[in-house]
XYZ file of C-alpha atoms in Angstrom:
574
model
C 11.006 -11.246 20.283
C 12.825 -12.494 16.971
C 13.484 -9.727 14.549
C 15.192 -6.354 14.293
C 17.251 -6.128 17.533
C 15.659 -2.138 17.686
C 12.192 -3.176 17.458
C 12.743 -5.494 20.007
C 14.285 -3.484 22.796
C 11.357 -1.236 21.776
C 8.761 -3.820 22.421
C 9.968 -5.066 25.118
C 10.039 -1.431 26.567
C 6.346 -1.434 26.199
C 5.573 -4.443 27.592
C 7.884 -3.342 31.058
C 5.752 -0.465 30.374
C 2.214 -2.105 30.586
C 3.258 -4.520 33.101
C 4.041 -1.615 35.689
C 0.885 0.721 34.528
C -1.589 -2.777 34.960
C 0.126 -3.572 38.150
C -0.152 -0.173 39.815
C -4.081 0.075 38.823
C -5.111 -3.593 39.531
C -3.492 -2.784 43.344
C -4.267 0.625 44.107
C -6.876 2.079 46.643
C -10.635 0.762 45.272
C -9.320 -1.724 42.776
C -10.200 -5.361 42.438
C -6.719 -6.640 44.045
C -5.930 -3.323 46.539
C -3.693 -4.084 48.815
C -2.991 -2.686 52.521
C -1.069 -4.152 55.693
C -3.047 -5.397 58.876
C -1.477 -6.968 61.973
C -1.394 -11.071 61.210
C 0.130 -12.890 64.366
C 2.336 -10.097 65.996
C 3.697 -8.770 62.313
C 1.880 -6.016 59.958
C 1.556 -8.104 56.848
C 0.264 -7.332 53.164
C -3.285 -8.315 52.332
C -5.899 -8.213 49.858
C -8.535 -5.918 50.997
C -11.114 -7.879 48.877
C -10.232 -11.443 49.978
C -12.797 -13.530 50.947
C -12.701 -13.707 54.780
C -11.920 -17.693 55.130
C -12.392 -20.997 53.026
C -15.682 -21.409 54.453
C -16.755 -17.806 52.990
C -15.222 -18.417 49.766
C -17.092 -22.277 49.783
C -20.257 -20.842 50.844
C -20.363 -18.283 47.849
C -19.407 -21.083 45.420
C -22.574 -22.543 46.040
C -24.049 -19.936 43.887
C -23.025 -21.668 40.403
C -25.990 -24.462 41.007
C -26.016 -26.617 38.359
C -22.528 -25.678 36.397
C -19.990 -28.296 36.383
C -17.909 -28.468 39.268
C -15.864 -31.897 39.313
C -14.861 -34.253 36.223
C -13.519 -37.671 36.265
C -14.111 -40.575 33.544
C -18.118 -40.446 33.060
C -18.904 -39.098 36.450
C -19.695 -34.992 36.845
C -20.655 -33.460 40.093
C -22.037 -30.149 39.618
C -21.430 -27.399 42.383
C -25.521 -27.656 43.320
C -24.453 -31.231 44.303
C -21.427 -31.071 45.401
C -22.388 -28.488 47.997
C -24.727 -31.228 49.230
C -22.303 -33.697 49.632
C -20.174 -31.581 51.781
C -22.871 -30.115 53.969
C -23.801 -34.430 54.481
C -20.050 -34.755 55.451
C -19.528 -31.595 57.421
C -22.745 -32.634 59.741
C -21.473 -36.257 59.915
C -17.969 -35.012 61.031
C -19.467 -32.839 63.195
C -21.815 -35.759 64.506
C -18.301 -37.322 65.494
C -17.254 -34.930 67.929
C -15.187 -33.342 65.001
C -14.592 -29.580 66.035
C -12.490 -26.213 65.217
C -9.244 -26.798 65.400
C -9.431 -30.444 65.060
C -7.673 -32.378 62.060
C -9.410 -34.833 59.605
C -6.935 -36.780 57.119
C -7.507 -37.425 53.609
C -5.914 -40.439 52.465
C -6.358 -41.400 48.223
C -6.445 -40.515 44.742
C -7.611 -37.572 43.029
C -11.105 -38.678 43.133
C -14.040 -36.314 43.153
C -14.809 -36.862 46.697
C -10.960 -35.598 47.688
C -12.305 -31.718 47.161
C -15.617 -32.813 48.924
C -14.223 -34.095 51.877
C -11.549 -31.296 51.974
C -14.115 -28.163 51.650
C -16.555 -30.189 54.757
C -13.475 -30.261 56.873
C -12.783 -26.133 56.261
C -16.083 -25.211 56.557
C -16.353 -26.730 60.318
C -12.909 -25.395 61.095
C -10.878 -28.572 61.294
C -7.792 -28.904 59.352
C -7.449 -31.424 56.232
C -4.339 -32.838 56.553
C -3.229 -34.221 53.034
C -1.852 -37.910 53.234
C 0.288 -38.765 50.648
C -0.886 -41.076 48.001
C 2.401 -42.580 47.429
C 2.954 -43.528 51.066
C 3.400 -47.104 52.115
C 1.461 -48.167 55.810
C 4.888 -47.368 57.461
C 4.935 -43.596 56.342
C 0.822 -43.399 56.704
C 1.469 -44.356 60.324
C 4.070 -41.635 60.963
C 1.634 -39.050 59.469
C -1.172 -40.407 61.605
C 0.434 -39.891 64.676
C 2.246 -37.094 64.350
C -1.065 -35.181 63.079
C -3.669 -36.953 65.356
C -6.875 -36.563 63.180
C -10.149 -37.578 64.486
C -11.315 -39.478 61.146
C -9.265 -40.525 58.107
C -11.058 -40.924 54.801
C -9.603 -43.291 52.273
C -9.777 -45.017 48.870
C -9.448 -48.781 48.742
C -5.589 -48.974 48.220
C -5.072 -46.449 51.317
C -7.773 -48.541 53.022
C -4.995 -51.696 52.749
C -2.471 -49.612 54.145
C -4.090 -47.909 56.970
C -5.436 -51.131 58.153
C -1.840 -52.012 58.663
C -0.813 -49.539 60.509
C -1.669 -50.617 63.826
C -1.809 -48.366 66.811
C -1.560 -45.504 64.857
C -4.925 -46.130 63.554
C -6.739 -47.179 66.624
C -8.211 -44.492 67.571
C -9.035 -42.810 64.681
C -12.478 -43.230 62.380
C -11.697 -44.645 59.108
C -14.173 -44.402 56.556
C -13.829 -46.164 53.446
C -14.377 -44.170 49.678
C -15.261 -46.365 46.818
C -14.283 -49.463 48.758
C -16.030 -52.179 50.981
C -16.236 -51.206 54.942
C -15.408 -54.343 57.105
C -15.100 -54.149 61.034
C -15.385 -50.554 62.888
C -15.107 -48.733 59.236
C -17.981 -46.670 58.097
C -19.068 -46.719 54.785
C -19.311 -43.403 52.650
C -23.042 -44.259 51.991
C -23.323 -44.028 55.783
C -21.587 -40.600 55.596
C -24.195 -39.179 52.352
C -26.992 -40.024 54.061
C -26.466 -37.655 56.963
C -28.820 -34.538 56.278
C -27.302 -32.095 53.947
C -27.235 -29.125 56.676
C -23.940 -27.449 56.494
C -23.039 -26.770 60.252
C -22.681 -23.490 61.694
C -19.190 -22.226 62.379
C -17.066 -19.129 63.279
C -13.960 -19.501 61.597
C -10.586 -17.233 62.484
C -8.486 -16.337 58.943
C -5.244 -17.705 61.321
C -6.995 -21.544 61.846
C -5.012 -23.863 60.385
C -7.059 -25.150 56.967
C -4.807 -27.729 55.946
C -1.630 -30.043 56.914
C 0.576 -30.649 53.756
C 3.501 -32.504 54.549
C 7.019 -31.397 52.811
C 8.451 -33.518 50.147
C 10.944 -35.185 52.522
C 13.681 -35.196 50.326
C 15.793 -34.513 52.313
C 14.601 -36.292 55.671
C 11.497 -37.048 57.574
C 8.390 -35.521 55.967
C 7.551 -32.201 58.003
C 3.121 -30.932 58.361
C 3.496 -27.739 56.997
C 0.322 -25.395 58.809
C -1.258 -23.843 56.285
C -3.745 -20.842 57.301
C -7.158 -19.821 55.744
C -5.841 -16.382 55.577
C -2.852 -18.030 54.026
C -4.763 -20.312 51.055
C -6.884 -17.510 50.233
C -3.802 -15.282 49.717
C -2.699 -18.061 47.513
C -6.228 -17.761 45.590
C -6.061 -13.885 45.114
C -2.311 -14.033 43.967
C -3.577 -16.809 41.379
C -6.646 -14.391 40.494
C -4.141 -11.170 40.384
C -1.185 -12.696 38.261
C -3.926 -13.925 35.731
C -5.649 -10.867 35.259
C -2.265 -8.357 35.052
C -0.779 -10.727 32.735
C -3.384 -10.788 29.908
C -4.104 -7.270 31.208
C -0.649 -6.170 30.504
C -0.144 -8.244 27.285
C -3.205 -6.642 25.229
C -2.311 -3.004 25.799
C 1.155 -3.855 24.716
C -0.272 -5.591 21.599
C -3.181 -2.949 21.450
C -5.484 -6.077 21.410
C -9.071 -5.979 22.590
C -10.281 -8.094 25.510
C -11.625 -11.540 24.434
C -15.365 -12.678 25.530
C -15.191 -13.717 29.337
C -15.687 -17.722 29.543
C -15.413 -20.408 32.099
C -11.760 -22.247 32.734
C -11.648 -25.664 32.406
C -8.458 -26.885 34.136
C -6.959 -29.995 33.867
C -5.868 -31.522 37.085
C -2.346 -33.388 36.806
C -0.733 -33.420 40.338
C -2.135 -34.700 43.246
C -4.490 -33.040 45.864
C -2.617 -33.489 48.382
C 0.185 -30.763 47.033
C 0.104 -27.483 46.958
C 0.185 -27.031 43.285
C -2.815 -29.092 42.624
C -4.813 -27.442 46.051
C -3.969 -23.608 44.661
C -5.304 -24.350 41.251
C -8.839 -25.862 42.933
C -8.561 -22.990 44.992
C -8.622 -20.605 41.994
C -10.712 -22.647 39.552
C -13.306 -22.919 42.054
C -13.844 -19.124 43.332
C -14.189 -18.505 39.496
C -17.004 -21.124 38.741
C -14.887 -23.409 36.157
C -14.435 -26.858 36.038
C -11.966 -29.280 37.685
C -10.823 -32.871 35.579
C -9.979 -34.833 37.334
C -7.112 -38.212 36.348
C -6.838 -41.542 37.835
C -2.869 -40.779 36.981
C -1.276 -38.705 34.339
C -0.842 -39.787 31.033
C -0.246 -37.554 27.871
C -2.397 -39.576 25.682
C -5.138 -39.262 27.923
C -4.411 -36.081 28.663
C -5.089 -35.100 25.023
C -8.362 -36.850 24.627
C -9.589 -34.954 27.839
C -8.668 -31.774 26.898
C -10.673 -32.065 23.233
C -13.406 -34.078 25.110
C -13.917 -31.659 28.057
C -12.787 -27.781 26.342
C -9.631 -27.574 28.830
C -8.494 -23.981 28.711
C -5.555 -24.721 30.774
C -3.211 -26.932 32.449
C -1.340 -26.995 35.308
C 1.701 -29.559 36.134
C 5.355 -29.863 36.339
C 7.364 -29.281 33.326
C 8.024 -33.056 32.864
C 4.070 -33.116 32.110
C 4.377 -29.892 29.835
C 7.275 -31.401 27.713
C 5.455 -34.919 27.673
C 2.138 -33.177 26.062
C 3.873 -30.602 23.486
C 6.151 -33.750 21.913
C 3.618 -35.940 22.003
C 3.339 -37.839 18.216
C -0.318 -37.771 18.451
C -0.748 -33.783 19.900
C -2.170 -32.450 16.331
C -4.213 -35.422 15.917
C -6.832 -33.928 18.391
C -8.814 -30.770 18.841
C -6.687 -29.099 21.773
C -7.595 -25.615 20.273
C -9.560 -24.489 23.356
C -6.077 -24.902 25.469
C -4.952 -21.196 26.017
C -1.960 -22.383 28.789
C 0.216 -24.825 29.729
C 1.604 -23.459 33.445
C 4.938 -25.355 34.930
C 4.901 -25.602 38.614
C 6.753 -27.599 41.444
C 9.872 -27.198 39.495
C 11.210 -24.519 37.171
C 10.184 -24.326 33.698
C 13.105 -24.781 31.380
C 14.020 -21.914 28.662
C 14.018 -25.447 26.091
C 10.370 -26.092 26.976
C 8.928 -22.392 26.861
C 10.424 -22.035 23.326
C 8.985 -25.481 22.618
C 5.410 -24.462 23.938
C 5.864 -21.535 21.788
C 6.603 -23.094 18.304
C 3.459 -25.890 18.839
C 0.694 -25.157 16.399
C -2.232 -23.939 19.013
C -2.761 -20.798 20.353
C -1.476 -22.243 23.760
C 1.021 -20.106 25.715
C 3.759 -20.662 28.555
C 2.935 -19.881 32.209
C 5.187 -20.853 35.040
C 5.474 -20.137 39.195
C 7.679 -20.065 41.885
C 6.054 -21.053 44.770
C 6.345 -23.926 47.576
C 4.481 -25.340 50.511
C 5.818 -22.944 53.217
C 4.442 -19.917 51.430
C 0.657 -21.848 50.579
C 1.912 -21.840 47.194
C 2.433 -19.280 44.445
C 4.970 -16.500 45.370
C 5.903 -14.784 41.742
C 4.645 -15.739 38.281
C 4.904 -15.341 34.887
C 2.962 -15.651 31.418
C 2.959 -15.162 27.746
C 5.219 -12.935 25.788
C 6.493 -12.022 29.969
C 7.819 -15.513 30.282
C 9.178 -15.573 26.545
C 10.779 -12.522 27.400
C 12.702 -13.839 30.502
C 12.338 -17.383 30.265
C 14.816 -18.154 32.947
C 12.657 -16.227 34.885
C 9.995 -17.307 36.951
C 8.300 -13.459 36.959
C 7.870 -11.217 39.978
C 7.166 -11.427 43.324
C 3.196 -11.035 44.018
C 2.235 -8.008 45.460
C 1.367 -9.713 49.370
C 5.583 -10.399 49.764
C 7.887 -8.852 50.596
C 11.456 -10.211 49.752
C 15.114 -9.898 50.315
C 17.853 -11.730 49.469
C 20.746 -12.573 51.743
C 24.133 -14.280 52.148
C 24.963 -17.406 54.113
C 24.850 -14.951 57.667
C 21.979 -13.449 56.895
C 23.010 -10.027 55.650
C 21.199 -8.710 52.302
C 22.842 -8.731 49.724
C 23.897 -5.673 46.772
C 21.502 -5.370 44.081
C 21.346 -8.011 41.087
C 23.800 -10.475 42.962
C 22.802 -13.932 43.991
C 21.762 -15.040 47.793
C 18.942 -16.813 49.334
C 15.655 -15.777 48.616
C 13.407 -14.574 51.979
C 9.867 -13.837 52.463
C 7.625 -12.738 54.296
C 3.675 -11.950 53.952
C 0.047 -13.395 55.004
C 0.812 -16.680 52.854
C 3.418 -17.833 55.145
C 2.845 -20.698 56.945
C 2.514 -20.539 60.801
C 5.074 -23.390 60.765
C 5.380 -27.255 61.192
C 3.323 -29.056 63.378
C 5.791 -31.010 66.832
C 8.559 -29.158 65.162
C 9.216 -26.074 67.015
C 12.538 -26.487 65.788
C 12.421 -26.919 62.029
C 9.772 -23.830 62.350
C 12.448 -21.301 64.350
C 15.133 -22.593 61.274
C 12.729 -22.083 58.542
C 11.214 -18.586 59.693
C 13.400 -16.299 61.507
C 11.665 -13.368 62.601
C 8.796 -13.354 60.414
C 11.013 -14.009 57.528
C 10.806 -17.169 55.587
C 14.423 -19.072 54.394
C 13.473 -20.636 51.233
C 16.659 -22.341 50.427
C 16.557 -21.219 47.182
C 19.371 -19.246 45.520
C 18.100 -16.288 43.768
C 18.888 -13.208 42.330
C 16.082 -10.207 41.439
C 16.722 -8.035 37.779
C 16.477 -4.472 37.587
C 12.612 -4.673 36.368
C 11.803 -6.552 39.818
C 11.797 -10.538 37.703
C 13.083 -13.281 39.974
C 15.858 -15.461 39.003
C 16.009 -18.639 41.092
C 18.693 -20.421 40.222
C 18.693 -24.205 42.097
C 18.019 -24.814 46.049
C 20.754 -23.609 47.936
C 21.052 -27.934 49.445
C 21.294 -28.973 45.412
C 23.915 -26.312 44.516
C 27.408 -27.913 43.444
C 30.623 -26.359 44.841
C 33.541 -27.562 42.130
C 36.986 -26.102 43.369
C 35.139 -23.156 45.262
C 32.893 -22.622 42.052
C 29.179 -22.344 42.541
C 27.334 -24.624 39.580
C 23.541 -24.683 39.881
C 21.868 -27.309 39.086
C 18.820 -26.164 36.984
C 21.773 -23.952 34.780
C 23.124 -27.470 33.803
C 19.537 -29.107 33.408
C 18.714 -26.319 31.397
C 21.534 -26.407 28.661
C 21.499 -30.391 28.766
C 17.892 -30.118 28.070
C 18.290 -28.688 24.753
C 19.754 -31.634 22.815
C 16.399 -33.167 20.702
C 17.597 -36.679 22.155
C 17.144 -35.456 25.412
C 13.723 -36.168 27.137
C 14.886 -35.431 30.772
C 17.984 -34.255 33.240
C 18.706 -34.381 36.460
C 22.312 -33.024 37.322
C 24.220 -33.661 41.093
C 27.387 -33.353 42.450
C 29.832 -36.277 42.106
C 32.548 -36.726 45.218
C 35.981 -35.994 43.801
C 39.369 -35.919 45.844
C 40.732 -32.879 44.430
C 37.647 -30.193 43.585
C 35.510 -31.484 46.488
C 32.537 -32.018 44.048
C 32.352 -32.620 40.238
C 29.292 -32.157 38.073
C 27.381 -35.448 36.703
C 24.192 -36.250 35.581
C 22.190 -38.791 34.392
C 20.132 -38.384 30.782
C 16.866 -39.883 29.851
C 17.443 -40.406 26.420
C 14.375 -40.124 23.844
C 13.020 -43.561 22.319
C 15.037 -44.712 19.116
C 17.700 -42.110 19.623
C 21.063 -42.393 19.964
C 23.563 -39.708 21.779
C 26.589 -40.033 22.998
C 28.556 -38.299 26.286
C 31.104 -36.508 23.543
C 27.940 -35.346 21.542
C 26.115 -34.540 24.506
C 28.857 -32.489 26.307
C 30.193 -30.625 22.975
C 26.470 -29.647 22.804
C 26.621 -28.044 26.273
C 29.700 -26.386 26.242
C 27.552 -24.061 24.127
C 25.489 -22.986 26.523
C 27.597 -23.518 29.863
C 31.043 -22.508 31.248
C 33.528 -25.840 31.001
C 33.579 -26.065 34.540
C 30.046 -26.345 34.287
C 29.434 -29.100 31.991
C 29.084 -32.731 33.388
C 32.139 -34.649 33.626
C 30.156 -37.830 34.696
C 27.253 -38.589 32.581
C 24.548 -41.580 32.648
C 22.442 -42.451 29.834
C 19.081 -43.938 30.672
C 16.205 -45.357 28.510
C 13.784 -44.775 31.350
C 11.910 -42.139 33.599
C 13.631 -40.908 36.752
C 12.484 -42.116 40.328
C 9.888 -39.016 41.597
C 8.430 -38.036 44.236
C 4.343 -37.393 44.393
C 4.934 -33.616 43.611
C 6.242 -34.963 40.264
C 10.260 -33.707 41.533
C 13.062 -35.905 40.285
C 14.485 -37.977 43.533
C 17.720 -36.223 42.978
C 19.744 -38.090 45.992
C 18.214 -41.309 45.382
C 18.888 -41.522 41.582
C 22.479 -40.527 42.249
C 22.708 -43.313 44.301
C 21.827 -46.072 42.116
C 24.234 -45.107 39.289
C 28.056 -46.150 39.837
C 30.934 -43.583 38.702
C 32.654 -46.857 36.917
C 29.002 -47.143 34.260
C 29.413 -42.978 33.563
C 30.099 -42.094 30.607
């Protein structure tokens, strides 16, 4: 967009231009991504007429890419001939169990192959997976186990550890042990491979629960978000759509011709057990590509994997994004065949998309807005869209509606700022023993995000921080990811994280603690005379910590906002 300022208003014109014309023919009657409104749990709802009916459906077709290469990790690859073996073993052992619709099976380890396996047996039966978080100790296992009930719990050796000490809450449920020794009443995975490989037969409903993610818990106990069939798919068809009018859009405004189909290769850097991660197997799998898979992220490895294994695309949170672009060694490898680098779980800073734009590849910016209570993606954005608005996070997909209201619920004028609401197929049907937390969260059919959001004139959403992270300094709003955003720019910054401060007269100041880059030095004067370039003066920190290493996070790769704040004394700001 650099250039003569004419030129540019007139591109950027055409590409409004393109983007509306694509959108309107990928959705209308007949086309690939049509949309209409059926009657989903008492409320007409939008939906994809072409959607594949369940997970089972969409597992069941996927069968049909034999002997390309499903699954990645180190030197093992499972292609989707096997792989649909191994889950028709596990869906007839399960259902050997006594393991029925509606039931709930819990997944508890690493991104290892057998994670997807043992998810897509569970769907195509009709019980729910619920997703056990990884980073649990035994004490938060055991909550999860008891407040979802599942029949059997699969998990790798380190889960193993921690199940076992659970107690009760594991006594009456199977646990069967993945690339680890079965001692006592556990049952080996052997045992589970050698059932017959004949998938079970099973009539699914598009409202069964497919999967049990539990919230972040950020900000208090975790909460088993139900997400649908009907609701995951949705997810997968938004994925599908946003790809399609984005590079759809972006030729005929360039007057490019359409590149030679091929097979995505994405690398997998968040964990199963998160939305994020889930959509993109969701999406990667319907199309036939390939899923690598990491023990844990690291950008070194990242980079040999992505010249060893042709990844076309990854997917993480910006932290992983920024760690890959700056990395000293990035050129030193053959990365060519990486076309995107998409930010999820947090929003992609304007720093990093300008960052991702000046690296030497043909690799372009993607980001979302999406979260567990919606299955995942709600808007997106891509390419010269996202450098276009880069504190945008693109528009709302086509199955949601939205509105945006004040703090009683009223909507608010056009372009001002409120709390985002939703409502469509992808919502979830709410959180399992807690009728309570469901009738907050959804009020007549309409989802409370809790984030604070604004929509431009060309229909682009603007969220701006949650509405529980939002500063109020002497009755003035400051938004977190605004301050992130400008801090981020100084080269000696790596990371920010930015939180009110208690103060006696404004009610809240604005701090934040710095990760500071390796062998640089920065101080708060340079750092703050930096940002009051970018921000209002009431916006720029007044307490600021400078730290050598990473901030605490949780699984979903989010900076532990409340806990960090609490381990850094006003007296050691700077």
């Amino acid at each position: 967009m650099d250039g003569d300022p004419a030129q540019a208003d007139l591109r950027r014109a055409r590409l409004d231009h393109e983007f509306d014309r694509t959108w309107n023919e990928l959705t209308a009657p007949g086309a690939l991504f049509e949309v209409e409104s059926i009657p989903v749990r008492g409320q007409e709802l939008r939906h994809y007429v072409n959607a594949p009916a369940d997970a089972r459906a969409m597992w069941a077709d996927a069968a049909n890419w034999g002997s390309r290469t499903y699954l990645v990790y180190r030197d093992e690859r499972v292609s989707y001939a096997r792989a649909w073996e191994i889950t028709a073993s596990v869906a007839a052992w399960l259902k050997a169990q006594g393991v029925r619709r509606g039931d709930r099976v819990a997944i508890a380890m690493r991104n290892y192959p057998e994670w997807l396996l043992i998810y897509w047996a569970c769907l195509s039966i009709g019980a729910a997976a619920v997703g056990i978080n990884a980073w649990w100790i035994a004490d938060e296992i055991a909550f999860a186990l008891t407040d979802s009930a599942p029949k059997v719990v699969f998990c790798d050796a380190e889960r193993l550890e921690r199940v076992t000490a659970c107690g009760d809450a594991a006594r009456d449920v199977v646990v069967v042990a993945v690339r680890a020794e079965a001692v006592g009443n556990q049952i080996a995975w052997a045992t589970v491979l050698a059932t017959p490989a004949v998938m079970p037969l099973a009539v699914l409903d598009p409202d069964d629960d497919a999967s049990i993610l539990y919230t972040s818990g950020t900000t208090g106990v975790p909460k088993g978000a139900q997400l649908t069939h009907r609701g995951q798919i949705n997810t997968l068809m938004n994925i599908a759509f946003a790809t399609e009018v984005h590079a759809v859009a972006e030729r005929r405004a360039r007057a490019l011709d359409a590149p030679s189909p091929g097979v995505a290769v994405a690398l997998v850097t968040t964990p199963l057990f998160h939305v994020t991660a889930l959509g993109l197997a969701y999406a990667i799998t319907a199309g036939g590509g390939t899923l690598v898979l990491m023990h844990k992220w690291d950008a070194g490895e990242a980079l040999r994997l992505i010249e060893a294994e042709r990844v076309t695309n990854l997917s993480g949170v910006p932290t992983i994004g920024r760690e890959l672009v700056q990395h000293p060694r990035l050129l030193d490898h053959d990365v060519s065949s990486l076309g995107a680098i998409v930010g999820g779980g947090a929003p992609m800073p304007p720093d990093l998309i300008d960052k991702i734009e000046r690296v030497d590849l043909p690799v372009r910016p993607h980001t979302g807005f999406g979260m567990t209570e919606a299955s995942g993606a709600i808007a997106a954005a891509a390419g010269d869209y996202l450098v276009a608005k880069p504190a945008s996070c693109g528009r709302i997909l086509p199955t949601f509606e939205h509105r945006i209201v004040d703090d009683e619920g009223r909507p608010c004028p056009p372009l001002s700022t409120g709390e985002l609401c939703i409502r469509g197929c992808g919502v979830i049907k709410g959180y399992i023993n807690r009728p309570e937390a469901t009738a907050d969260a959804i009020r007549d059919g309409w989802l409370h995000t809790g984030d604070i959001a604004w929509i431009d004139p060309a229909g682009f959403l603007h969220v701006v921080d949650r509405k529980k992270d939002m500063i109020l300094r002497g009755g003035e709003n400051v938004y977190c990811a605004e301050v992130e955003a400008a801090l981020l720019h100084h080269p000696a910054v790596i990371d920010a994280c930015a939180f009110g401060v208690a103060d006696e007269r404004l009610g809240e100041e604005v701090g934040a603690a710095i990760q500071v880059r390796e062998g640089a030095t920065l101080t708060g004067m340079e750092l703050r005379s930096d940002a009051h370039e970018r921000l209002a003066k009431y916006k720029v920190p007044r307490y600021l910590w400078l730290l050598s290493s990473p901030f605490p996070r949780n699984a979903a790769g989010k900076a532990l906002r409340r806990e960090l704040r609490a381990t850094l004394p006003v007296d050691e700001a700077v």
